[in-house]
């Protein structure tokens, strides 16, 4: 699943590029949850701050976490009603535990559901249904536990279900049934035990609500030709299938699903498998359609999907081996917005069949764009659901980033068809096997589909950098957790974060590099063949990769399992320090906050087996394994005029520090001939230096010196990495007297690049050919306008004014729209703001509406920002799925930040009750806090929230810690930074 942009701040299946005042930040992909749209802010630097965004990144991929307080109470005892009984001191019965006992194994489900697409007399949208689940008894028991959440059951002689025996088995009579609300079970006790090896069937009838909470079986709404239309759709991952029908809702409990949907005339029903011919029926006097589907392959409940809609589709030719269909709103299909997705789905699907050396397991691949969808996409087997911006692309309106988002999201989700769906992790503690793997290979699939985009390099910016930021915290977590630590739904959802997606991708990329990509894919093939339709742990993957390594004759210092366990079973990563005067090499865990205390024990004592690569004076690449905490390698000793850079192309998941002499030589080389150093390593030098400075391992001015060569740099990655790291400086200084010298320095560095793109585009009349040049042009204009480069503001405002004068013709280049919209609205007033609002409502493609909505937060008028905040309380004006992103957009505007802070405190209860991403919102709204007064405000707010919701609620204590860190950083660095900036700009 791919998380939504607001949570990732990544994409990929699930990661999108993010905009801050038009600056593009390409965010990596994740699996099931994709990240929601990034936000544009008033002329704010793009990119993620280092320490300032650690907390935000930890929740980016888990946007539902703030909803999960409902799971926290200790489970109650049995009760024959649907309400919870008195809470015992701790779990005492099987139904008090969140994990199912290993006594029953489902074989098949027969499910019929009838969603009502019109409200009932109580103004509620509901669905009714019945289910038969056949299961085998694998351990003698007189208890049936099956998951159920928020369902109302029909009673049969006082019981919630009917139990029958199959294949000659005799079913025992029911003793007692009840709903165990905290642990989300339907509990059935029996008067006699079920017999080992026998088959039984459980029948239930139930009713549920098609709510608007974007999980389980829910409704989505949209307007077409002035008519409101309703879609019934699903999001089952991770523990939401139980809201649609009673089920054994754990990934290892795979079964075959026979689905039937009853739906209104004029609508179509879709599910994982191909449908049989629909039939017309009459129920309760209403003419309806009944659509049944072929049985699915053996699969997990979280991959089940079904949709009832009035959508259109395009498809592959009838002679294609696999039927591919792209479904969306009729107008979107008619206008060709699904064409790009259809083209790239066929290409990427072919790539993965070759990469895995395994045929696609299903007959069809439906992909559908849902108007209301909390994540970027979800890899339901055979029916992948997407947020509209993750699947639909309009060449005349959508940006370069929008196009990349579609390609990478599709690639991420298709990767799951084998890795995650065909072979699934046994339990959620190993969800990184699904998400980390899909994130990594999504770049390979997208690179195959778009070979000119240089996608394999962008993983460094999109995922590796983000993973390092999150994993440099003392409260990070290992990739693979102990299964006993992951029990409750809220604990499961917390795993959908930057560690699972991005670090998972980074360490698998590192592994594929040192065993080679060919051997890596060969190991995957045998792994998928042995465990198809089954479940695994990470040890099974290591075993098959080792088999491939042995077959290829590759020499490693230890087995794959021994090498890799240190990267997945302990949190964090090392900083490798190389002394080029002596050849001494050391490693230690890298922590951004040098005062933090790591209280999580590690059996490996936070040491790693590190594959070190380096080049000396631009010569060929060398490799060396650091297998101890300290070692000496004389090949790393430099002569008086030599220079050395390590971790070539950031293949390894570690940071690099050097002795002072080598730092000086690297900076000198960057200044004299930066192209002698590979482009990824130019970005890495900047990123490592700023992070080492944050950790007080190098001087802050050394980090700033690594940016002095940028006035000669025209490549995207070094500039993007610099902006990402300088973002924290903007947060700390944009309200202080240091901001003036900082703006002057940025203006000095960006002006040559601004003129470079002016010449490259023939005075802004052409679009750069290179994919990354388009990103860099966007960011250059945004940064130049921010820094006050002459001619920049006039350029963007002129383009926008031309559009205002002729609204029917928007000549603004699609890939520049976000920066133009933001800067024009920031420089304008009510006329520009109202025009953008009107055009956002008229937009026929979601990505265009998103850009305009985010740009509305760029205004410098406080009253307009307050009006925008109030609009977010009205679903008729702002969709619920978009409101949290808008709060964040406004909070990133220096003028809007205090307004959002007041708004959130005033409307706290409303925001909780309506499912907004509160952790992420609070993380962004408090990221500038760096004074005693702000600390006291946050402390008071934390006390009030914890008094109502309990100690530690919403993780607010982390934001207090971050505020203290900001205060300490300002005290230590404000003067030296100011002095350095002034020294660099004194002659301007």
Short mmCIF file of N, CA, C and O in Angstrom, two decimals, residues 159 210 214 253 270 314 386 516 576 608 626 691 786 865 869 926 946:
data_model
loop_
_atom_site.label_atom_id
_atom_site.label_comp_id
_atom_site.label_asym_id
_atom_site.label_seq_id
_atom_site.Cartn_x
_atom_site.Cartn_y
_atom_site.Cartn_z
N UNK A 159 -28.78 -16.38 19.20
CA UNK A 159 -27.35 -16.45 18.87
C UNK A 159 -27.03 -15.60 17.65
O UNK A 159 -27.89 -15.36 16.79
N UNK A 210 -22.08 2.30 5.65
CA UNK A 210 -21.16 2.82 4.63
C UNK A 210 -20.76 4.22 5.08
O UNK A 210 -21.37 5.22 4.70
N UNK A 214 -13.28 6.31 5.18
CA UNK A 214 -12.28 5.85 4.21
C UNK A 214 -11.61 4.54 4.62
O UNK A 214 -10.47 4.26 4.23
N UNK A 253 -3.97 -16.28 7.52
CA UNK A 253 -5.18 -17.10 7.40
C UNK A 253 -5.81 -16.88 6.03
O UNK A 253 -6.89 -16.30 5.89
N UNK A 270 -17.42 -4.49 -9.14
CA UNK A 270 -16.08 -5.03 -9.38
C UNK A 270 -15.58 -5.71 -8.11
O UNK A 270 -15.92 -5.31 -7.00
N UNK A 314 -11.24 1.94 -19.78
CA UNK A 314 -10.55 1.58 -21.00
C UNK A 314 -9.79 0.30 -20.72
O UNK A 314 -9.49 -0.02 -19.57
N UNK A 386 -6.85 3.32 -6.14
CA UNK A 386 -5.94 4.46 -6.16
C UNK A 386 -6.68 5.72 -5.75
O UNK A 386 -7.86 5.89 -6.05
N UNK A 516 24.80 -8.32 -6.48
CA UNK A 516 24.41 -7.98 -7.85
C UNK A 516 22.91 -8.15 -8.04
O UNK A 516 22.29 -9.05 -7.46
N UNK A 576 30.29 6.04 9.51
CA UNK A 576 31.64 5.50 9.33
C UNK A 576 32.60 6.69 9.24
O UNK A 576 32.42 7.58 8.40
N UNK A 608 27.51 -2.93 12.85
CA UNK A 608 27.03 -3.45 11.59
C UNK A 608 28.19 -4.00 10.77
O UNK A 608 29.34 -3.64 10.99
N UNK A 626 33.82 -3.45 6.43
CA UNK A 626 34.15 -3.12 7.81
C UNK A 626 33.35 -4.07 8.70
O UNK A 626 32.13 -3.97 8.80
N UNK A 691 23.99 16.78 8.42
CA UNK A 691 23.55 15.87 9.47
C UNK A 691 24.62 15.67 10.53
O UNK A 691 24.32 15.57 11.72
N UNK A 786 11.72 33.39 -3.79
CA UNK A 786 11.85 33.47 -2.33
C UNK A 786 13.01 34.38 -1.94
O UNK A 786 12.91 35.17 -0.99
N UNK A 865 -6.34 33.40 5.01
CA UNK A 865 -5.92 32.12 5.58
C UNK A 865 -6.93 31.63 6.61
O UNK A 865 -7.25 30.44 6.67
N UNK A 869 -9.17 28.20 6.55
CA UNK A 869 -9.27 27.25 7.66
C UNK A 869 -10.73 26.92 7.97
O UNK A 869 -11.08 25.76 8.21
N UNK A 926 4.12 22.88 14.89
CA UNK A 926 5.06 23.19 15.96
C UNK A 926 6.52 23.10 15.53
O UNK A 926 7.42 23.26 16.36
N UNK A 946 -3.47 15.40 27.48
CA UNK A 946 -3.22 14.17 28.23
C UNK A 946 -4.18 14.01 29.39
O UNK A 946 -4.49 12.88 29.79
#
